[in-house]
CSV table of C-alpha atoms in Angstrom, one decimal:
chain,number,residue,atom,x,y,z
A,599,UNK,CA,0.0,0.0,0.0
A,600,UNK,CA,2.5,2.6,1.0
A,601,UNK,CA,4.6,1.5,-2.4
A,602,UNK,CA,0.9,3.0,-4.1
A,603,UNK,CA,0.3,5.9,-1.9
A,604,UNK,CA,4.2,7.3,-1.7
A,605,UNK,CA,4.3,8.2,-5.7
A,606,UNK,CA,0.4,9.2,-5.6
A,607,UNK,CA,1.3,11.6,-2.8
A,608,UNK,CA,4.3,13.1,-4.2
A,609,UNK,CA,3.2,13.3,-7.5
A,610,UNK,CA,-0.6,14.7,-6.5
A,611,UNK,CA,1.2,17.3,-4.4
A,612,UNK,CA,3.2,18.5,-6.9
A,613,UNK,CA,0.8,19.2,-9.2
A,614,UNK,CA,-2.2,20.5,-6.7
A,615,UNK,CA,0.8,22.6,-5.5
A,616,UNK,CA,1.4,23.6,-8.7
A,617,UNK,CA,-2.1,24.8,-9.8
A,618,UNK,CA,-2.8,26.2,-6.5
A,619,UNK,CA,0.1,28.5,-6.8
A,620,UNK,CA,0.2,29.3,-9.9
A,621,UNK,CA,-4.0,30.1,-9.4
A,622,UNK,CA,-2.9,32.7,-6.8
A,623,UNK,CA,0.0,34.3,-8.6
A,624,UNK,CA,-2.6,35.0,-11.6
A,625,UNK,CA,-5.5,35.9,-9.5
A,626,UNK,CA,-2.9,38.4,-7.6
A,627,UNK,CA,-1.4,39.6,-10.9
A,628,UNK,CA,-5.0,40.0,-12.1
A,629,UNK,CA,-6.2,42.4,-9.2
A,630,UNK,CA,-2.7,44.5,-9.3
A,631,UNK,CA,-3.9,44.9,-13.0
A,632,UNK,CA,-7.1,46.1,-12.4
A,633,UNK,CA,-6.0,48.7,-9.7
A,634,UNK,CA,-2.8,50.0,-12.0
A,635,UNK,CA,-4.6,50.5,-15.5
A,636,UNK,CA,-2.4,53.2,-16.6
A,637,UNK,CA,0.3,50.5,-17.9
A,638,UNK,CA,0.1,47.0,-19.0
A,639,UNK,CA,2.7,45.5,-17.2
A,640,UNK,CA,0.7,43.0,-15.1
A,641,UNK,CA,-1.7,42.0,-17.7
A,642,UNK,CA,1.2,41.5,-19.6
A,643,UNK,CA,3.1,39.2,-17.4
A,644,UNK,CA,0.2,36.8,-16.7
A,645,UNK,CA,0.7,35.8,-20.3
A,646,UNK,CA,3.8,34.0,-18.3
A,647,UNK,CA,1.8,31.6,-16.0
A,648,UNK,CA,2.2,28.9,-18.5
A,649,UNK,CA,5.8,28.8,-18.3
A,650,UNK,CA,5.7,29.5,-14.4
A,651,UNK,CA,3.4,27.1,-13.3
A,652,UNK,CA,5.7,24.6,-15.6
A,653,UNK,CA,8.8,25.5,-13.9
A,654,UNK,CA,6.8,25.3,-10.3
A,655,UNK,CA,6.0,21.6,-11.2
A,656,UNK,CA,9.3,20.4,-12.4
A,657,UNK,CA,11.6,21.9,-9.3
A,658,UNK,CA,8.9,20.6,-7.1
A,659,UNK,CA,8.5,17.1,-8.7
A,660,UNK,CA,12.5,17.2,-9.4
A,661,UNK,CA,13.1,17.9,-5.8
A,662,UNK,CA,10.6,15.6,-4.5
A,663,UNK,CA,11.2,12.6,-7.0
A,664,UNK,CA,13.4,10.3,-4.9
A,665,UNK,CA,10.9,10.4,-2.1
A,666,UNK,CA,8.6,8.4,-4.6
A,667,UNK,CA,10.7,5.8,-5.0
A,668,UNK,CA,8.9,5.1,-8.4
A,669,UNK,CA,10.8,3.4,-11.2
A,670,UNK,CA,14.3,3.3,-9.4
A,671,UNK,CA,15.8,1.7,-11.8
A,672,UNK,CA,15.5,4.9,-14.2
A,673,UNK,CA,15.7,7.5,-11.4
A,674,UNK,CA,18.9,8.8,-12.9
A,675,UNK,CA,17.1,9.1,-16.9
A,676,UNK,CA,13.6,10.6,-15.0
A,677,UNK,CA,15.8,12.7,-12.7
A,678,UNK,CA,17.6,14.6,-15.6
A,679,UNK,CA,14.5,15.0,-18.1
A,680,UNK,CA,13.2,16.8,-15.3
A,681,UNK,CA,16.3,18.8,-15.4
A,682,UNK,CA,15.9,19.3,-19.3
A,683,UNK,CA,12.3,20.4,-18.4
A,684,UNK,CA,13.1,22.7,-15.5
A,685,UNK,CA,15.5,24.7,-17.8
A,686,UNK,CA,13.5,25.4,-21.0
A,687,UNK,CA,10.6,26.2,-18.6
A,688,UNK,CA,12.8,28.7,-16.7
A,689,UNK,CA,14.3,29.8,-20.4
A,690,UNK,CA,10.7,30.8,-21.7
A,691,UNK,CA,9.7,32.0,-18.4
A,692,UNK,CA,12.7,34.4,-18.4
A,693,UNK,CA,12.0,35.4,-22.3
A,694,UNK,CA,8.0,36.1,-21.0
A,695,UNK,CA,8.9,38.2,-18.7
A,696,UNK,CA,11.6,40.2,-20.8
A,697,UNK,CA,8.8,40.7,-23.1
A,698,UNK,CA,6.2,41.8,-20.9
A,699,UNK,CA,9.5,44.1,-19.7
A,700,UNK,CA,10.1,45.6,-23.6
A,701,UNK,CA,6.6,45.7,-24.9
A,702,UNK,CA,5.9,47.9,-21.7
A,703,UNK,CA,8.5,50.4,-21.9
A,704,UNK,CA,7.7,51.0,-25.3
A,705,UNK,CA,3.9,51.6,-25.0
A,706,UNK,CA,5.3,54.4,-22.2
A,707,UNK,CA,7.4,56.1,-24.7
A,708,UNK,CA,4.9,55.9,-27.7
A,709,UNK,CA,2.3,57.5,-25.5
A,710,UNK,CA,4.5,59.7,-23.8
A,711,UNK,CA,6.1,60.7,-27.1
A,712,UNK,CA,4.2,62.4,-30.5
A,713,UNK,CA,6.5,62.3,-32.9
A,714,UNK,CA,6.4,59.4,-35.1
A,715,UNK,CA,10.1,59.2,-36.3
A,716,UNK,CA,11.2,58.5,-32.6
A,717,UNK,CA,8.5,56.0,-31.8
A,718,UNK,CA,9.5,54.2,-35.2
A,719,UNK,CA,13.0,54.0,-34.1
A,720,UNK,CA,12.4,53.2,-30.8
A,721,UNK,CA,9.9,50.6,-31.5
A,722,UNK,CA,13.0,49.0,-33.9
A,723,UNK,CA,15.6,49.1,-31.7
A,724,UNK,CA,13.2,47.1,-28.5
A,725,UNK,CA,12.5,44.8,-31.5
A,726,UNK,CA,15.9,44.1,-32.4
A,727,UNK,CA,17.1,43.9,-28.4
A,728,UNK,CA,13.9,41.5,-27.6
A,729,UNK,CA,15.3,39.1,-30.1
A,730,UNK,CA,19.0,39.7,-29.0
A,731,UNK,CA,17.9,38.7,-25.5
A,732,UNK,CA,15.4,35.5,-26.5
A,733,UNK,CA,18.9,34.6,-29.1
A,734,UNK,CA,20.8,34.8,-25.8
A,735,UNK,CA,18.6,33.1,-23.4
A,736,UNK,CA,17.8,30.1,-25.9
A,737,UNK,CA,21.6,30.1,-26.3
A,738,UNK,CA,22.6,29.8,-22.7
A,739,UNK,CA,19.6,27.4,-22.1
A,740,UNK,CA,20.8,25.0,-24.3
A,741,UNK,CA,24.4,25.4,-23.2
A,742,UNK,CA,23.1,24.3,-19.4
A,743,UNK,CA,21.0,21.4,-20.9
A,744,UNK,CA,24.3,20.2,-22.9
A,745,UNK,CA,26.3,20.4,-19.5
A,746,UNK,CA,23.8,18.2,-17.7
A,747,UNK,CA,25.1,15.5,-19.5
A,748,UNK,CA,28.9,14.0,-18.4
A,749,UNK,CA,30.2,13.2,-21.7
A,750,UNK,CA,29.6,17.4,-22.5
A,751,UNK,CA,31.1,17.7,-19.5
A,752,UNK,CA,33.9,15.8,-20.3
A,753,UNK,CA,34.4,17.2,-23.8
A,754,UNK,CA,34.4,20.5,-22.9
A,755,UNK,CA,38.2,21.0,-21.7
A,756,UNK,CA,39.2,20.0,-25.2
A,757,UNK,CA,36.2,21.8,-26.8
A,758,UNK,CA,38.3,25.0,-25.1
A,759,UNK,CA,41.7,23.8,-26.2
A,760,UNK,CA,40.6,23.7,-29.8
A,761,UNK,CA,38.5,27.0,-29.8
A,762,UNK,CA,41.1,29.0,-31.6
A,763,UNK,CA,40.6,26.7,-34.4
A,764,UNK,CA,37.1,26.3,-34.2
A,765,UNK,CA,36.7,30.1,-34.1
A,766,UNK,CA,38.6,31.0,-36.9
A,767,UNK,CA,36.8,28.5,-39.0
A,768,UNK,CA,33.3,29.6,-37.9
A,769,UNK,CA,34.3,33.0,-38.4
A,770,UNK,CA,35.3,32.2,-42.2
A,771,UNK,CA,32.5,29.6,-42.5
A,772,UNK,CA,29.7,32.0,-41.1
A,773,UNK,CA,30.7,35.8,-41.8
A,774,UNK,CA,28.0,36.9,-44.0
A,775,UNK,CA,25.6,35.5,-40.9
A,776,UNK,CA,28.2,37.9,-38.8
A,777,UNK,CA,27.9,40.3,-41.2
A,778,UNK,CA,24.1,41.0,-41.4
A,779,UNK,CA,24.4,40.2,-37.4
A,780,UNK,CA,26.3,43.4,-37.0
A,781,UNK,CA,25.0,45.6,-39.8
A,782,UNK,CA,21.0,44.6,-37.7
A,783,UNK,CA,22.8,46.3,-34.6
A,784,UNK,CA,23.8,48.8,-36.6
A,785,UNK,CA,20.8,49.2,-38.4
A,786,UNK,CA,19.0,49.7,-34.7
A,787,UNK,CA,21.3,51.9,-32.7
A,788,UNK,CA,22.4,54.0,-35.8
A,789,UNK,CA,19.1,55.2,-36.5
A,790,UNK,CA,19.2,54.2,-40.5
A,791,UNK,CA,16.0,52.6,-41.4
A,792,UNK,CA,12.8,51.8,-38.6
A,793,UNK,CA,9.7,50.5,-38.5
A,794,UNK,CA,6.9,52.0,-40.9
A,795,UNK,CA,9.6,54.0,-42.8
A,796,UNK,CA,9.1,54.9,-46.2
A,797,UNK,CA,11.9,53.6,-48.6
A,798,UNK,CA,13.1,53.4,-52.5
A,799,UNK,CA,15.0,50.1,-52.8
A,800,UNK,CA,16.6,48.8,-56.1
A,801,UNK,CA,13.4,51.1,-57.4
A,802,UNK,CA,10.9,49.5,-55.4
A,803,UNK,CA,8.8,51.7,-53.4
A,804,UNK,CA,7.3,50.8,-50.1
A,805,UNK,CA,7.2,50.5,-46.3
A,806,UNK,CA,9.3,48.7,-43.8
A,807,UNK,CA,7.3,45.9,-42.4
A,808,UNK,CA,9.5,43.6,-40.3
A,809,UNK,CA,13.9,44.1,-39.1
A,810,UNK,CA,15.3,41.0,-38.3
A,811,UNK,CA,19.0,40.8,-37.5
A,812,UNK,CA,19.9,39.1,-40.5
A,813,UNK,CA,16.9,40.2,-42.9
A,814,UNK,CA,14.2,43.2,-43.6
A,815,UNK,CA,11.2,42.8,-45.2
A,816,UNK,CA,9.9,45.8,-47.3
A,817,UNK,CA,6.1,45.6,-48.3
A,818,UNK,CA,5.6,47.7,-51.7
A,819,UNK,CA,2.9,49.6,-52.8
A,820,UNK,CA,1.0,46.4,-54.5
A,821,UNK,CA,1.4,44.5,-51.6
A,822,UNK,CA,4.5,42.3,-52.4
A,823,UNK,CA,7.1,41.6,-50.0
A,824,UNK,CA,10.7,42.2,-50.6
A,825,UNK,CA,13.2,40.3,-48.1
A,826,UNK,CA,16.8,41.4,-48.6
A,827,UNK,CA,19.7,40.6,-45.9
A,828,UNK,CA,20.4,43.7,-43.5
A,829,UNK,CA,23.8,44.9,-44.8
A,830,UNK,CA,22.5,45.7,-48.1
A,831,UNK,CA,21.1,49.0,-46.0
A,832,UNK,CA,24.8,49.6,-44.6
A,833,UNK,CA,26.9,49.1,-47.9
A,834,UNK,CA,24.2,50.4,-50.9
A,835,UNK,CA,22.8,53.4,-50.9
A,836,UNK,CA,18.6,53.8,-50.7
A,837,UNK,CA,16.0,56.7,-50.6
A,838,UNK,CA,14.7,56.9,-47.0
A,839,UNK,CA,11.2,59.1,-47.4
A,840,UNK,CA,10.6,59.0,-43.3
A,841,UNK,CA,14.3,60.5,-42.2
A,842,UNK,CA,13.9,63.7,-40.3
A,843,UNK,CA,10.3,65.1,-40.8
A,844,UNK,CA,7.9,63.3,-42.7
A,845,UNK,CA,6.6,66.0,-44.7
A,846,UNK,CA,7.5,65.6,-48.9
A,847,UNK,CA,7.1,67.7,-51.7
A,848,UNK,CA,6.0,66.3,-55.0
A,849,UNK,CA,6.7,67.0,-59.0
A,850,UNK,CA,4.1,67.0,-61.5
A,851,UNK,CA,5.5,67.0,-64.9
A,852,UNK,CA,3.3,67.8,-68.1
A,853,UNK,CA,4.1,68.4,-71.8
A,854,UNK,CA,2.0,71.1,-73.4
A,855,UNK,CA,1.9,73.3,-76.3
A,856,UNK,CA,4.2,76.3,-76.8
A,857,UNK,CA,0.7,78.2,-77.1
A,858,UNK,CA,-1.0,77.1,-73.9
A,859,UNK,CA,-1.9,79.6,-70.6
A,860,UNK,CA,0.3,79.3,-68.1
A,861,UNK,CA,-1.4,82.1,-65.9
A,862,UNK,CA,-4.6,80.2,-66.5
A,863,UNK,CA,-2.4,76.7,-65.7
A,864,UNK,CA,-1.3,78.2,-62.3
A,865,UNK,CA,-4.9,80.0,-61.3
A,866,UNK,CA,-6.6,76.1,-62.0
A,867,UNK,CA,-3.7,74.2,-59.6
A,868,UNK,CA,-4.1,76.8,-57.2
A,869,UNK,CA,-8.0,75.6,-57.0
A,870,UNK,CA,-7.5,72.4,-57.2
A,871,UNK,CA,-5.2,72.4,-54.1
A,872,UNK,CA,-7.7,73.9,-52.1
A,873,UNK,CA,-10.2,71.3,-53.3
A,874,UNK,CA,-8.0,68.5,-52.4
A,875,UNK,CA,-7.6,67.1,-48.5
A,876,UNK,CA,-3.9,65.4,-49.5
A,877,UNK,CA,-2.9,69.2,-49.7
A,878,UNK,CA,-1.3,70.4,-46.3
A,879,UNK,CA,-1.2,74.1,-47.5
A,880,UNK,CA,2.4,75.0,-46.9
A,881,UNK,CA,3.5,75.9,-50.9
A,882,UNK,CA,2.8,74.9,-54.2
A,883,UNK,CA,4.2,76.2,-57.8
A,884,UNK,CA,3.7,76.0,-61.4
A,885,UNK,CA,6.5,76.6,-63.9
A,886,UNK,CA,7.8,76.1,-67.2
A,887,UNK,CA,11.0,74.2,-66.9
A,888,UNK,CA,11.9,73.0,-70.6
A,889,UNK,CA,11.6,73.1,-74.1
A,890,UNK,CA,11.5,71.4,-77.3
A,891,UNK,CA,10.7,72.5,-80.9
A,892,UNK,CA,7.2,70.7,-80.4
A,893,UNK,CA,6.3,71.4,-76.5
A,894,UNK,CA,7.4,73.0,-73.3
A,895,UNK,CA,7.7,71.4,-70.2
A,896,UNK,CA,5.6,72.6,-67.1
A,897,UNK,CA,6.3,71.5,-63.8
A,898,UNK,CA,3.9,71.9,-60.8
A,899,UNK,CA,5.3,71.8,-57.3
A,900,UNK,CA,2.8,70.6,-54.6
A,901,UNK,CA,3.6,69.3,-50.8
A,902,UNK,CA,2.0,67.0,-48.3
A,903,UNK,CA,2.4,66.0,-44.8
A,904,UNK,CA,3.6,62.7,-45.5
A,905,UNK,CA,4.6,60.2,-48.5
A,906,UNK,CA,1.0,58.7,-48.7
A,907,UNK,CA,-0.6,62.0,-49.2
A,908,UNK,CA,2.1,63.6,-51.7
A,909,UNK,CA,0.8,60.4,-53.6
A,910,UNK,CA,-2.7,61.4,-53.8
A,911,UNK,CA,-1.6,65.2,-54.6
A,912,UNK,CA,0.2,64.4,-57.6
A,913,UNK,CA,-2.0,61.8,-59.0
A,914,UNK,CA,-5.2,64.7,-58.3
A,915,UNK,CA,-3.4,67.3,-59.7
A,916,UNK,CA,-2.3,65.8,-63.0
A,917,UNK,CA,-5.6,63.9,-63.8
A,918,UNK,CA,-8.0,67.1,-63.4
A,919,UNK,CA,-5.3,69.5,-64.7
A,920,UNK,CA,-5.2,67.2,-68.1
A,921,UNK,CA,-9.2,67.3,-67.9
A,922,UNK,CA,-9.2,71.0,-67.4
A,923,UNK,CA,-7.1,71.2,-70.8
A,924,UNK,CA,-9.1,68.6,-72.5
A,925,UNK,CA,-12.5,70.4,-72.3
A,926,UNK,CA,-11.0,74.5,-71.8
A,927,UNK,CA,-7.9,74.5,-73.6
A,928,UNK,CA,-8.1,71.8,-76.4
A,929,UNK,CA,-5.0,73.9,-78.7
A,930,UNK,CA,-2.8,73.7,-75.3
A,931,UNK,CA,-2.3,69.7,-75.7
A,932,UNK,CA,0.6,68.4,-77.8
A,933,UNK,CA,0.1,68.0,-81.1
A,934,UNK,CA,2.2,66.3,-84.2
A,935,UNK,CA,2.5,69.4,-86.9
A,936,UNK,CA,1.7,67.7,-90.4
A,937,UNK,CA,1.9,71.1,-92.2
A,938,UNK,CA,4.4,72.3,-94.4
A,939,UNK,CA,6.7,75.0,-92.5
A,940,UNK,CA,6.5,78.5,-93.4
A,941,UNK,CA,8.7,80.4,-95.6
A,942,UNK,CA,10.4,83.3,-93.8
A,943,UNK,CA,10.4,86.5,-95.7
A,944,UNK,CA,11.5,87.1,-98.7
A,945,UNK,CA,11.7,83.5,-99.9
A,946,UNK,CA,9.7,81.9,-102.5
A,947,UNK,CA,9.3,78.2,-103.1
A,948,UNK,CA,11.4,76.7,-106.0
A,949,UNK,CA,9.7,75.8,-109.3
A,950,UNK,CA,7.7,72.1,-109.1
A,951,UNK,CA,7.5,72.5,-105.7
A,952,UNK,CA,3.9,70.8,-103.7
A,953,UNK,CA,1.6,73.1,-102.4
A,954,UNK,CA,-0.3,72.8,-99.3
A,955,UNK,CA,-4.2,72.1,-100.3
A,956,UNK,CA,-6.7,74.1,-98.6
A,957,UNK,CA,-6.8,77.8,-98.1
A,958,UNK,CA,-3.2,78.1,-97.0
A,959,UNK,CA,-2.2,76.5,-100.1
A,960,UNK,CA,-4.7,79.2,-102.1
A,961,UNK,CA,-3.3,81.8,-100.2
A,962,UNK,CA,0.6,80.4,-100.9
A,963,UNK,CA,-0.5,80.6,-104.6
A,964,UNK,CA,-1.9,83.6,-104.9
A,965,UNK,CA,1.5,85.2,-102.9
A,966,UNK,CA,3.7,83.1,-105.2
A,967,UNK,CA,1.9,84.6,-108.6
A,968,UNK,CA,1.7,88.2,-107.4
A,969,UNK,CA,5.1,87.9,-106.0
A,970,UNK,CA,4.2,89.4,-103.0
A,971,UNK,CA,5.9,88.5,-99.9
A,972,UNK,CA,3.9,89.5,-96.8
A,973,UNK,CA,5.1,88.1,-93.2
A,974,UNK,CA,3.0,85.4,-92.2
A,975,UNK,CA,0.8,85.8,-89.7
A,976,UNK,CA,1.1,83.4,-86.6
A,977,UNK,CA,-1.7,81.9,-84.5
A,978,UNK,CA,-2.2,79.0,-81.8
A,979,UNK,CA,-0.4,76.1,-83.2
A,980,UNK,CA,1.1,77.4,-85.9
A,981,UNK,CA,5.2,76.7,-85.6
């Protein structure tokens, strides 16, 4: 009988030991939650009760395991899978509460803090350091559960003798991993790239989703993702569109006739800023910046408070400013000249030479017969 009751006890207690601890803990961490409601702390930490109430059960049952007496014959295999258990258990335990730790002091800072350029950096650097510390932790845990076993034990003076070696071949075998290792801690303390930044990348267009310390992941425009090792953003150059303040200006190029209204060009952007939310207000601009024998170049200059919105300005302003052309200014639009060019003054056109048909080509041979060489008269479109 006691052979029956001795494992039943120890093994019962240990777990109705377990539970009823690890009941009080949460229903203690519960009410401190309720009464602090300004930070998240507490709530965050019961999301550790799992790993707590494991590491209760295996240093209880570990330490009251020989008292059972059950299966002695494999006492010394139970006794060190308990020790295997106990040290993940405390591992994650340790990463829970480094979490609840990170995840805390950031919310703190974000709502402390307004401007979004320091959130986003700080919100990448307690990203990167959460997963240095869980990289660290997971090392070190596996490290102890390696030692728990004599052979390790025994191979680890000549695991040091021969680390020289060893290190100079990992370092050779593994240094683009050390590489994009360092250029991530670069990438988090140095202030580079963040979370939610804007960036032009090998001409792609979009927003930081995710920093690893060996990869990023950009998320474009059409909802692709673009994974690409961390030192590619500390040995190539790239167009960072969040750096400093978030506010852009935009470029609106059009092509136009030599003979269309700029005054009436700039007086229509103007209202169709004020028409458009993307607009913040702070300047805007219409010029004429080239030209060609057919066209001239007219750039408008618009700004918005961030990359999103200087999207939706440009794309507004050069749809309804080509619509406003369209239907008011049809003669302003580009056009391919198909007539003959004019004769300057003083010229006549050499004998078997095509006329234009039509009443320029009346005109032309009427002034050719009379010999009368008048200046001709210029007009929209004419060249």
């Amino acid at each position: 009988m006691e052979n029956v009751l001795r494992p039943v006890i120890v093994v019962g207690g240990s777990v109705v030991l377990t539970l009823l601890i690890g009941w009080s803990v949460d229903r203690l961490l519960r009410r401190v939650d309720d009464r602090h409601s300004e930070t998240s702390l507490w709530g965050l930490l019961r999301r550790g009760r799992v790993p707590f109430q494991l590491v209760l059960f295996a240093a209880l049952l570990r330490a009251s395991y020989a008292q059972a007496k059950l299966l002695v014959e494999h006492r010394i295999g139970i006794g060190r899978t308990l020790t295997l258990i106990l040290i993940g258990a405390a591992a994650w335990l340790v990463v829970s509460i480094a979490t609840a730790i990170v995840e805390t002091s950031y919310t703190r800072y974000a709502n402390a803090h307004r401007d979004p350029a320091r959130v986003r950096r700080v919100r990448t650097q307690v990203t990167l350091i959460q997963r240095v510390v869980s990289a660290v932790v997971g090392v070190v845990a596996i490290a102890a559960m390696l030692l728990t076993f004599p052979a390790m034990r025994a191979a680890g003076a000549s695991l040091l003798a021969s680390a020289g070696i060893l290190g100079i071949v990992a370092g050779v075998a593994a240094q683009s991993t050390l590489a994009n290792l360092f250029a991530g801690l670069q990438i988090a303390f140095g202030d580079m790239v963040r979370l939610g930044d804007t960036v032009v990348v090998d001409g792609e267009w979009g927003t930081v989703e995710e920093i690893t310390l060996t990869f990023l992941t950009v998320r474009t425009w059409d909802e692709r993702r673009i994974t690409m090792p961390v030192s590619y953003f500390t040995s190539k150059p790239f167009e960072n569109w969040s750096r400093g303040t978030p506010q852009m200006t935009g470029i609106v190029f059009l092509h136009v006739d030599h003979s269309a209204p700029v005054e009436a060009m700039r007086a229509k952007l103007r209202d169709i800023l004020r028409e458009c939310p993307a607009w913040d207000g702070r300047d805007y601009a219409l010029a004429v910046t080239d030209s060609t024998p057919n066209t001239m170049q007219v750039r408008a200059l618009v700004t918005a408070k961030d990359a999103d919105d200087i999207w939706t300005v440009r794309v507004t302003v050069r749809e309804q400013l080509i619509r406003w052309l369209t239907e008011q200014h049809p003669y302003a639009l580009p056009r391919v000249n198909t007539a003959e060019a004019m004769l300057p003054p003083g010229r006549t056109r050499r004998p078997g030479h095509a006329e234009p048909d039509g009443a320029d080509g009346v005109a032309a041979r009427a002034n050719h017969g009379r010999h009368i060489h008048e200046p001709p008269r210029t007009g929209p479109g004419r060249g």
